[in-house]
Coordinates of C-alpha atoms in Angstrom, one line a residue:
Chain A
M1 CA 144.1 -123.6 90.5
N2 CA 142.1 -121.9 93.3
G3 CA 139.7 -123.0 96.1
W4 CA 136.8 -123.5 93.7
D5 CA 138.9 -125.8 91.5
L6 CA 139.9 -127.8 94.6
G7 CA 136.3 -128.0 95.8
V8 CA 135.1 -129.3 92.4
Y9 CA 137.9 -131.9 92.2
L10 CA 137.2 -132.9 95.7
A11 CA 133.5 -133.4 95.0
A12 CA 134.3 -135.3 91.9
A13 CA 136.7 -137.5 93.8
V14 CA 134.1 -138.3 96.5
L15 CA 131.5 -139.1 93.8
I16 CA 133.9 -141.5 92.0
I17 CA 135.8 -143.1 94.9
A18 CA 133.0 -143.5 97.5
P19 CA 130.6 -145.5 95.3
T20 CA 133.4 -147.6 93.9
G21 CA 134.6 -148.6 97.4
L22 CA 131.1 -149.1 98.7
F23 CA 130.2 -151.2 95.7
F24 CA 132.9 -153.7 96.5
S25 CA 131.8 -154.2 100.1
Y26 CA 128.2 -154.4 98.8
V27 CA 129.2 -157.2 96.3
R28 CA 131.0 -159.0 99.2
E29 CA 127.9 -158.8 101.4
I30 CA 125.4 -159.8 98.6
A31 CA 127.7 -162.8 97.8
R32 CA 127.7 -163.9 101.5
R33 CA 123.9 -163.5 101.7
L34 CA 123.4 -165.5 98.5
R35 CA 125.7 -168.2 99.7
E36 CA 123.9 -168.5 103.1
D37 CA 120.5 -167.5 101.7
D38 CA 120.3 -165.0 104.5
W39 CA 117.6 -162.4 103.8
H40 CA 116.3 -162.1 107.4
Chain B
M1 CA 116.7 -131.9 73.1
A2 CA 118.0 -134.7 70.8
I3 CA 120.3 -137.4 72.2
S4 CA 122.0 -139.9 69.8
L5 CA 123.1 -143.1 71.5
T6 CA 125.6 -145.7 70.4
H7 CA 125.0 -149.5 70.7
L8 CA 127.1 -149.4 73.8
D9 CA 124.9 -146.7 75.4
W10 CA 121.8 -148.7 74.5
A11 CA 123.3 -151.9 76.0
I12 CA 124.1 -150.1 79.3
I13 CA 120.6 -148.6 79.6
L14 CA 118.8 -151.9 78.8
L15 CA 121.1 -153.9 81.0
Y16 CA 120.3 -151.6 83.9
L17 CA 116.5 -151.9 83.4
A18 CA 116.8 -155.7 83.1
A19 CA 118.9 -155.8 86.3
M20 CA 116.2 -153.9 88.2
L21 CA 113.5 -156.4 87.0
G22 CA 115.8 -159.4 87.7
V23 CA 116.3 -158.3 91.4
G24 CA 112.6 -158.0 91.9
F25 CA 112.0 -161.4 90.4
F26 CA 114.7 -162.9 92.7
F27 CA 113.1 -161.5 95.8
R28 CA 109.5 -162.4 95.0
K29 CA 109.3 -165.3 97.4
K30 CA 111.8 -164.2 100.1
Q31 CA 109.4 -162.5 102.4
N32 CA 106.9 -164.0 104.8
T33 CA 105.9 -161.1 107.1
F34 CA 105.3 -157.3 107.0
E35 CA 108.6 -156.8 108.8
D36 CA 110.4 -158.8 106.1
Y37 CA 108.7 -156.9 103.3
F38 CA 108.6 -153.4 104.6
L39 CA 111.7 -153.3 106.8
A40 CA 114.0 -155.9 105.1
S41 CA 113.7 -157.9 108.3
K42 CA 115.5 -155.0 110.1
G43 CA 118.7 -156.4 108.7
L44 CA 120.2 -153.7 106.5
T45 CA 123.9 -153.4 107.0
L46 CA 126.3 -150.5 106.2
P47 CA 126.8 -150.6 102.4
L48 CA 123.1 -151.3 101.7
L49 CA 122.0 -148.6 104.1
I50 CA 124.3 -146.0 102.6
G51 CA 123.2 -146.9 99.0
T52 CA 119.5 -146.8 99.8
L53 CA 119.8 -143.6 101.9
V54 CA 121.7 -141.6 99.4
S55 CA 119.9 -142.7 96.3
T56 CA 116.4 -142.4 97.8
F57 CA 116.8 -138.9 99.1
Y58 CA 118.3 -137.5 95.9
G59 CA 116.1 -137.8 92.9
L60 CA 115.4 -135.7 89.9
D61 CA 114.6 -132.6 92.0
T62 CA 118.2 -132.5 93.1
L63 CA 119.7 -133.5 89.7
F64 CA 117.8 -131.0 87.6
G65 CA 116.5 -128.6 90.3
T66 CA 119.9 -127.8 91.9
S67 CA 121.6 -127.6 88.5
E68 CA 118.9 -125.2 87.3
I69 CA 119.5 -122.9 90.3
G70 CA 123.2 -123.1 89.6
F71 CA 122.5 -122.2 86.0
F72 CA 120.6 -119.0 87.0
E73 CA 122.1 -118.0 90.3
G74 CA 125.5 -119.8 90.7
V75 CA 126.9 -121.3 93.9
T76 CA 124.0 -119.9 96.0
G77 CA 122.2 -123.0 94.8
F78 CA 124.6 -125.0 97.0
F79 CA 125.2 -122.6 99.9
A80 CA 121.6 -121.3 100.5
Y81 CA 119.5 -124.3 99.3
A82 CA 121.7 -127.4 99.8
L83 CA 124.1 -126.8 102.7
P84 CA 121.4 -126.6 105.4
Y85 CA 120.3 -130.1 104.4
S86 CA 123.9 -131.3 105.0
G87 CA 123.7 -129.9 108.5
L88 CA 120.4 -131.6 109.2
Y89 CA 121.8 -135.0 107.8
L90 CA 124.6 -134.7 110.3
L91 CA 122.2 -133.9 113.1
M92 CA 120.1 -136.8 112.1
A93 CA 123.1 -139.1 112.4
F94 CA 123.1 -138.4 116.2
L95 CA 119.3 -138.6 116.6
A96 CA 118.7 -141.7 114.5
P97 CA 120.0 -144.2 117.0
R98 CA 117.3 -143.1 119.5
F99 CA 114.5 -143.9 117.0
R100 CA 116.0 -147.3 116.2
E101 CA 116.3 -148.2 119.9
L102 CA 112.5 -147.7 120.5
E103 CA 109.9 -150.4 119.9
G104 CA 107.8 -150.1 116.7
N105 CA 108.2 -150.3 113.0
T106 CA 107.4 -146.8 111.9
F107 CA 107.6 -143.3 113.4
I108 CA 103.8 -143.1 113.1
D109 CA 103.8 -146.0 115.5
L110 CA 105.4 -143.8 118.1
I111 CA 102.9 -141.1 117.6
G112 CA 100.0 -143.6 117.9
E113 CA 101.5 -145.1 121.1
R114 CA 102.0 -141.8 122.7
Y115 CA 98.9 -139.8 121.6
G116 CA 96.3 -142.3 120.4
K117 CA 94.6 -143.3 117.2
F118 CA 93.4 -139.8 116.1
A119 CA 96.9 -138.3 116.0
Q120 CA 98.2 -141.5 114.4
A121 CA 95.6 -141.4 111.6
I122 CA 96.3 -137.7 110.8
S123 CA 100.1 -138.2 110.9
A124 CA 99.7 -141.3 108.6
C125 CA 97.7 -139.2 106.1
S126 CA 100.3 -136.4 106.1
S127 CA 103.0 -138.9 105.5
F128 CA 101.0 -140.5 102.7
F129 CA 100.5 -137.0 101.0
Y130 CA 104.2 -136.4 101.4
S131 CA 105.1 -139.7 99.8
I132 CA 103.0 -139.5 96.7
N133 CA 105.5 -139.8 93.9
T134 CA 104.1 -137.4 91.2
M135 CA 107.3 -135.5 90.6
E136 CA 109.5 -138.5 90.1
M137 CA 106.9 -140.2 87.8
M138 CA 106.8 -137.1 85.6
G139 CA 110.6 -137.0 85.5
I140 CA 110.9 -140.6 84.6
G141 CA 108.3 -140.2 81.9
F142 CA 110.3 -137.3 80.5
I143 CA 113.5 -139.2 80.5
F144 CA 111.9 -142.3 78.8
T145 CA 110.5 -139.9 76.2
L146 CA 113.9 -138.5 75.6
I147 CA 115.7 -141.9 75.4
F148 CA 113.1 -144.0 73.6
K149 CA 111.4 -141.3 71.6
I150 CA 107.9 -142.3 72.8
P151 CA 105.0 -140.2 74.0
F152 CA 105.1 -138.8 77.5
W153 CA 102.1 -140.9 78.7
A154 CA 103.7 -144.1 77.4
G155 CA 107.0 -143.1 79.2
V156 CA 105.2 -142.6 82.5
L157 CA 103.3 -145.9 82.2
I158 CA 106.3 -148.0 81.2
A159 CA 108.4 -146.5 83.9
A160 CA 105.7 -147.1 86.5
V161 CA 105.3 -150.8 85.4
I162 CA 109.1 -151.4 85.8
V163 CA 109.4 -149.7 89.2
V164 CA 106.2 -151.3 90.6
A165 CA 107.2 -154.7 89.3
Y166 CA 110.4 -155.0 91.5
T167 CA 109.0 -153.0 94.4
Y168 CA 105.8 -155.1 94.6
S169 CA 107.7 -158.4 94.3
G170 CA 110.6 -157.7 96.6
G171 CA 109.7 -155.0 99.1
L172 CA 112.5 -153.2 100.9
W173 CA 115.1 -155.9 100.1
A174 CA 114.6 -155.4 96.4
V175 CA 114.5 -151.6 96.8
A176 CA 117.8 -151.6 98.9
V177 CA 119.6 -154.0 96.6
T178 CA 118.6 -152.0 93.5
D179 CA 119.2 -148.7 95.2
M180 CA 122.9 -149.6 95.8
I181 CA 123.3 -150.3 92.0
Q182 CA 121.4 -147.1 91.3
F183 CA 123.5 -145.1 93.8
T184 CA 126.8 -146.4 92.2
I185 CA 125.6 -145.5 88.7
M186 CA 124.3 -142.0 89.6
A187 CA 127.2 -140.9 91.7
L188 CA 129.9 -142.3 89.2
S189 CA 128.2 -140.7 86.2
L190 CA 127.8 -137.3 87.9
G191 CA 131.4 -137.3 89.2
L192 CA 132.8 -138.2 85.8
T193 CA 130.7 -135.5 84.1
L194 CA 131.9 -132.9 86.6
L195 CA 135.6 -133.9 86.2
F196 CA 135.6 -133.9 82.4
C197 CA 133.6 -130.8 82.0
W198 CA 135.4 -128.6 84.6
R199 CA 138.8 -129.7 83.2
D200 CA 137.8 -129.1 79.5
L201 CA 136.3 -125.7 80.2
G202 CA 139.6 -124.6 81.7
G203 CA 138.8 -124.8 85.4
Y204 CA 137.7 -121.7 87.4
S205 CA 139.5 -119.1 85.2
G206 CA 138.1 -120.6 82.0
I207 CA 134.6 -120.8 83.4
Y208 CA 134.7 -117.3 84.8
A209 CA 135.7 -116.0 81.4
G210 CA 132.8 -118.1 79.8
L211 CA 130.3 -116.6 82.3
G212 CA 131.5 -113.1 81.5
A213 CA 131.2 -113.8 77.8
Y214 CA 127.6 -115.1 78.3
L215 CA 126.5 -112.2 80.5
G216 CA 128.5 -109.4 78.9
S217 CA 129.4 -108.2 82.4
D218 CA 131.4 -109.3 85.5
P219 CA 129.8 -112.5 86.7
W220 CA 131.0 -112.1 90.3
Y221 CA 127.6 -113.0 91.7
Y222 CA 127.8 -116.5 90.2
F223 CA 130.5 -117.3 92.8
S224 CA 128.9 -115.4 95.7
P225 CA 127.3 -117.7 98.3
S226 CA 124.4 -115.3 98.7
G227 CA 124.0 -114.9 94.9
G228 CA 124.5 -111.1 95.5
Y229 CA 120.8 -110.7 96.5
L230 CA 119.9 -113.1 99.3
T231 CA 119.7 -111.6 102.8
S232 CA 120.6 -113.6 105.9
G233 CA 116.8 -113.7 106.7
V234 CA 115.9 -115.3 103.4
I235 CA 118.7 -117.8 103.7
A236 CA 117.4 -118.7 107.2
A237 CA 113.9 -119.1 105.8
Y238 CA 115.2 -121.5 103.1
A239 CA 117.1 -123.4 105.8
L240 CA 113.9 -124.0 107.7
T241 CA 112.5 -126.1 104.8
S242 CA 115.3 -128.6 105.4
L243 CA 113.6 -129.6 108.7
A244 CA 111.7 -132.2 106.6
V245 CA 114.9 -134.3 107.0
L246 CA 113.9 -134.8 110.7
C247 CA 110.7 -136.6 109.9
E248 CA 111.2 -137.8 106.4
P249 CA 109.3 -141.1 106.0
A250 CA 111.7 -142.9 103.7
F251 CA 114.6 -141.7 105.9
M252 CA 112.8 -143.1 109.0
Q253 CA 112.0 -146.4 107.3
R254 CA 115.7 -147.0 106.6
I255 CA 116.6 -146.1 110.2
Y256 CA 114.1 -148.7 111.4
A257 CA 115.4 -151.2 108.8
S258 CA 119.0 -150.8 109.9
R259 CA 120.6 -153.8 111.7
S260 CA 121.4 -151.7 114.8
P261 CA 121.3 -148.1 116.1
R262 CA 125.1 -147.9 115.6
E263 CA 124.8 -149.0 111.9
A264 CA 122.2 -146.3 111.3
R265 CA 124.5 -143.6 112.8
R266 CA 127.5 -144.8 110.8
A267 CA 125.5 -144.9 107.6
L268 CA 124.3 -141.3 108.0
L269 CA 127.8 -140.1 108.9
I270 CA 129.2 -141.6 105.8
S271 CA 126.3 -140.6 103.6
T272 CA 126.5 -136.9 104.6
P273 CA 129.7 -136.0 102.6
I274 CA 128.4 -138.0 99.6
W275 CA 125.1 -136.0 99.6
T276 CA 127.1 -132.8 100.0
A277 CA 129.4 -133.6 97.1
Y278 CA 126.3 -134.6 95.0
E279 CA 124.6 -131.3 95.6
F280 CA 127.8 -129.3 94.9
A281 CA 128.4 -131.2 91.7
C282 CA 124.9 -130.5 90.4
C283 CA 125.2 -126.8 91.2
M284 CA 128.6 -126.4 89.7
L285 CA 127.5 -128.2 86.5
G286 CA 124.6 -125.8 86.2
L287 CA 127.0 -122.9 86.5
A288 CA 129.4 -124.5 84.1
A289 CA 126.7 -125.0 81.5
V290 CA 126.2 -121.2 81.3
A291 CA 130.0 -120.8 80.8
A292 CA 129.9 -123.5 78.1
V293 CA 127.2 -121.5 76.3
G294 CA 129.3 -118.3 76.7
L295 CA 132.3 -120.1 75.2
G296 CA 130.3 -121.4 72.3
V297 CA 130.9 -125.1 73.4
I298 CA 127.1 -125.9 73.6
G299 CA 124.0 -124.3 72.3
E300 CA 121.8 -122.6 74.9
P301 CA 119.8 -125.4 76.6
H302 CA 116.6 -125.1 78.7
A303 CA 117.9 -124.4 82.2
N304 CA 116.6 -127.7 83.7
Q305 CA 118.4 -129.6 80.8
A306 CA 121.7 -127.9 81.4
L307 CA 123.2 -130.9 83.1
L308 CA 122.0 -133.3 80.3
A309 CA 123.5 -130.9 77.6
L310 CA 126.9 -131.0 79.3
A311 CA 126.9 -134.8 79.8
V312 CA 126.0 -135.3 76.1
R313 CA 128.8 -132.9 75.1
Y314 CA 131.6 -134.2 77.3
L315 CA 131.0 -137.9 78.0
P316 CA 132.4 -140.5 75.6
P317 CA 130.1 -143.2 74.1
G318 CA 129.2 -145.7 76.8
L319 CA 129.5 -143.1 79.5
I320 CA 126.5 -141.3 78.0
G321 CA 124.5 -144.5 78.4
L322 CA 125.9 -144.7 82.0
F323 CA 124.8 -141.1 82.6
L324 CA 121.3 -141.7 81.3
A325 CA 121.0 -144.9 83.3
G326 CA 122.2 -142.7 86.3
V327 CA 119.4 -140.2 85.6
L328 CA 116.9 -143.0 85.5
A329 CA 118.4 -144.5 88.6
A330 CA 118.1 -141.2 90.5
A331 CA 114.4 -141.1 89.6
M332 CA 113.6 -144.8 90.1
S333 CA 115.4 -145.2 93.4
T334 CA 113.3 -142.4 94.8
A335 CA 110.0 -143.6 93.2
D336 CA 110.4 -147.2 94.4
S337 CA 111.0 -146.1 98.0
Y338 CA 108.0 -143.8 98.2
F339 CA 105.7 -146.4 96.6
L340 CA 106.7 -148.6 99.5
V341 CA 106.5 -146.0 102.2
S342 CA 103.1 -144.7 101.1
S343 CA 101.7 -148.3 101.0
G344 CA 103.0 -148.8 104.5
N345 CA 101.2 -145.6 105.6
L346 CA 97.9 -146.8 104.2
V347 CA 98.0 -150.3 105.5
Y348 CA 100.2 -150.4 108.6
D349 CA 99.7 -146.9 110.0
L350 CA 96.1 -146.3 108.9
Y351 CA 94.1 -149.4 108.1
R352 CA 95.6 -151.7 110.8
P353 CA 95.1 -149.4 113.9
L354 CA 91.7 -148.1 112.8
C355 CA 90.1 -151.2 111.3
K356 CA 92.0 -154.4 112.0
P357 CA 94.3 -154.2 115.0
D358 CA 94.7 -158.0 115.1
L359 CA 95.9 -158.3 111.4
S360 CA 98.4 -161.1 111.1
P361 CA 102.0 -160.3 109.8
Q362 CA 101.3 -162.3 106.7
K363 CA 98.1 -160.5 105.9
L364 CA 99.8 -157.1 106.6
M365 CA 102.4 -158.0 104.0
T366 CA 99.8 -159.0 101.4
Y367 CA 97.7 -155.8 102.0
T368 CA 100.9 -153.7 101.8
K369 CA 101.8 -155.2 98.5
R370 CA 98.4 -154.4 97.1
A371 CA 98.7 -150.8 98.5
V372 CA 101.9 -150.5 96.4
L373 CA 99.7 -150.8 93.3
L374 CA 97.2 -148.3 94.6
S375 CA 100.0 -145.8 95.5
A376 CA 101.5 -146.2 92.0
A377 CA 98.1 -145.6 90.4
V378 CA 97.6 -142.4 92.4
S379 CA 101.1 -141.1 91.5
V380 CA 100.7 -141.9 87.8
A381 CA 97.2 -140.3 87.7
L382 CA 98.5 -137.1 89.3
A383 CA 101.5 -137.0 87.0
F384 CA 99.0 -136.6 84.1
Y385 CA 96.9 -134.1 86.1
F386 CA 99.3 -131.6 87.6
E387 CA 101.1 -129.1 85.5
R388 CA 102.9 -127.0 88.1
I389 CA 104.5 -129.7 90.2
M390 CA 106.7 -127.6 92.4
G391 CA 103.6 -126.2 94.0
A392 CA 102.4 -129.7 94.9
W393 CA 105.9 -130.4 96.4
V394 CA 105.8 -127.3 98.7
F395 CA 102.4 -128.4 100.0
Q396 CA 103.6 -132.0 100.5
A397 CA 106.7 -130.9 102.6
S398 CA 104.7 -128.3 104.6
I399 CA 101.9 -130.7 105.6
L400 CA 104.4 -133.3 106.8
I401 CA 106.6 -130.9 108.8
N402 CA 103.6 -129.0 110.3
T403 CA 101.7 -132.2 111.3
V404 CA 104.4 -134.5 112.6
L405 CA 107.6 -132.7 113.7
I406 CA 106.5 -131.2 117.0
P407 CA 104.5 -134.2 118.4
L408 CA 107.1 -136.7 117.2
Y409 CA 110.1 -135.0 118.7
A410 CA 108.3 -134.2 121.9
A411 CA 107.3 -137.9 122.3
V412 CA 110.8 -139.2 121.6
F413 CA 113.1 -136.6 123.2
L414 CA 111.2 -134.7 125.8
K415 CA 110.7 -137.7 128.1
K416 CA 110.4 -135.6 131.3
L417 CA 107.5 -133.5 129.8
P418 CA 104.1 -134.8 131.0
Q419 CA 102.1 -135.2 127.8
S420 CA 98.5 -136.0 127.0
K421 CA 96.6 -137.5 124.1
L422 CA 94.9 -134.2 123.8
G423 CA 98.2 -132.3 123.3
G424 CA 99.5 -134.6 120.5
S425 CA 96.1 -134.8 118.8
L426 CA 95.5 -131.0 118.9
A427 CA 99.0 -130.3 117.5
A428 CA 98.7 -132.8 114.7
A429 CA 95.2 -131.6 113.8
T430 CA 96.3 -127.9 113.8
G431 CA 99.3 -128.7 111.6
F432 CA 97.3 -130.9 109.2
F433 CA 94.1 -128.9 108.8
G434 CA 96.0 -125.5 109.2
T435 CA 98.2 -126.4 106.2
I436 CA 95.3 -127.5 104.1
C437 CA 93.3 -124.3 104.9
Y438 CA 96.3 -122.1 104.2
Y439 CA 97.0 -123.6 100.8
L440 CA 93.3 -123.6 99.9
L441 CA 93.3 -119.9 100.8
I442 CA 96.4 -119.1 98.8
T443 CA 95.4 -121.1 95.7
T444 CA 91.8 -119.9 95.6
A445 CA 92.2 -116.2 96.6
G446 CA 95.8 -115.6 95.5
Y447 CA 97.4 -115.4 92.0
F448 CA 100.5 -116.8 90.3
S449 CA 103.3 -114.3 90.4
E450 CA 105.4 -114.6 87.2
E451 CA 108.1 -112.5 88.9
W452 CA 108.6 -114.9 91.9
G453 CA 107.4 -118.1 90.3
T454 CA 105.0 -119.0 93.1
M455 CA 101.4 -118.5 94.3
V456 CA 101.0 -115.2 96.3
L457 CA 98.1 -113.8 98.3
R458 CA 98.1 -110.0 98.7
L459 CA 96.4 -108.7 101.8
N460 CA 95.7 -105.2 103.0
L461 CA 96.3 -105.0 106.8
C462 CA 95.7 -101.6 108.4
G463 CA 96.7 -99.8 105.3
R464 CA 99.8 -101.9 104.7
T465 CA 100.1 -104.4 101.9
V466 CA 101.3 -107.8 103.0
E467 CA 102.2 -110.6 100.5
L468 CA 101.7 -114.2 101.6
W469 CA 103.6 -116.8 99.5
Q470 CA 102.5 -120.4 99.5
E471 CA 105.9 -121.3 100.9
Y472 CA 105.2 -119.3 104.1
G473 CA 102.9 -122.0 105.4
I474 CA 106.0 -123.8 106.7
F475 CA 106.8 -120.8 108.9
L476 CA 103.4 -119.4 109.9
I477 CA 101.7 -122.7 111.0
P478 CA 104.3 -124.3 113.4
P479 CA 103.9 -121.6 116.1
F480 CA 100.1 -122.4 116.2
V481 CA 101.0 -126.2 116.3
L482 CA 103.3 -125.5 119.3
L483 CA 100.6 -123.5 121.0
A484 CA 98.0 -126.2 120.4
F485 CA 100.4 -128.8 121.8
L486 CA 101.1 -126.8 125.0
V487 CA 97.3 -126.0 125.5
G488 CA 96.6 -129.8 125.1
V489 CA 99.3 -130.7 127.6
L490 CA 98.0 -128.2 130.1
C491 CA 94.3 -129.1 129.7
G492 CA 94.3 -132.8 128.9
N493 CA 94.6 -135.9 131.1
K494 CA 98.3 -136.3 131.5
R495 CA 100.0 -139.6 131.1
E496 CA 103.2 -140.3 133.0
P497 CA 106.2 -140.3 130.7
E498 CA 107.4 -143.8 131.6
E499 CA 103.9 -145.1 131.0
A500 CA 103.8 -143.6 127.5
L501 CA 107.0 -145.0 126.0

């Protein structure tokens, strides 16, 4: 495994982990806004 | 290219399209004013901001364009074409809070307030030209054709109806909420494709061997940042095109829609590594596709379909559906945003200041909604009309940068500089009309170079042959814009800085 392999796996990790994490905080926020009907 | 889908793939694609329409339906009665509709009531928080920023700015041009460069030229597609953008995103993270702190709803507002209606109208027109969605509409039409086996025109029309339906009904709230879903699908599907493909091809050593087998020679230049042929001057020239980030209308709309200046900066700081990883993944998948052909894993695809060919080969059933939904998401998230931005240009930035300064917030919203339909109609019409879409894109980016960049940043960041209406108006007019004249000249008197893939005008100056490419407008015109601005500042009636903003 060399630097290019590491770069590729790092990029793949960012693209898999970042949206997953952000999606959970997005769902939490949307749930709160739906509960409070807060779209302003 | 034929794609066979399982029931699970179909279910994912149809569920995705239904979810987009459902969100639009939900938001149809949630807005009362222009600020609610166009700027999501200036209430976008971190996850929504990141999702809408990343997905809007990366459409099919990145997905297929960067992988195509990776296919032909290797990692230079990332280092020369994409990395300068990452630098600009990072810079923008530190500039964005200043825009958010100022009064106003759009960056065209700032230009109007500082330089008057003439500069505002010209800037609004340049932003409208930039935001016309032709490339994404053609791309979505192509993907619909591929998935549903329908004619291209039907694909474009169906896609336009779906995107317009939720954008018209729900404005930026619907766009931001759907963008987050789209961002998740597109990033996940790309990350998984990269992971599976790179591992199965044997990592760097396996791919290097595959590239060698395809070329029949040492493929060293595929892993050279300069591609083995780019000089530092050419790389610098490409880097200049990334300046569009500094005045990108959809970018600016999201900065104004953020809940606070701090939220805008944090969103941009977190988005930058995601954007960088996305570009890197597209480029490496393009390069990996060549190796896969060399190793006999896939047949030789058309270069701009390399990424699709790899996804179909390596992803299991269900994930192919997710990938295709991700491709649709990349295109739709960009298209919806620019429909909205261009409608705001027409109504808020152009019609309101010139014709109806006292338009109520409710009327502004109604007219902006109608302009979404107009903007979509123009984009669809041009999708059928244009054949060489990259040429249109170069013109769109050039006219925005040349018209807006210098007056806007002088207004916001050079607070000590005495400025006049004349300076801003002259600069905007020079950029706008200069760009139009330059492109008219190149396209009417020049020729299409098959060697370089662009329009070129050959001139004979004092016995020397000089070639002007259509791309050079972005370098040749700004010095004249700066000169016009300075002449206007020196000759015009100066306004005190504190009076202006």
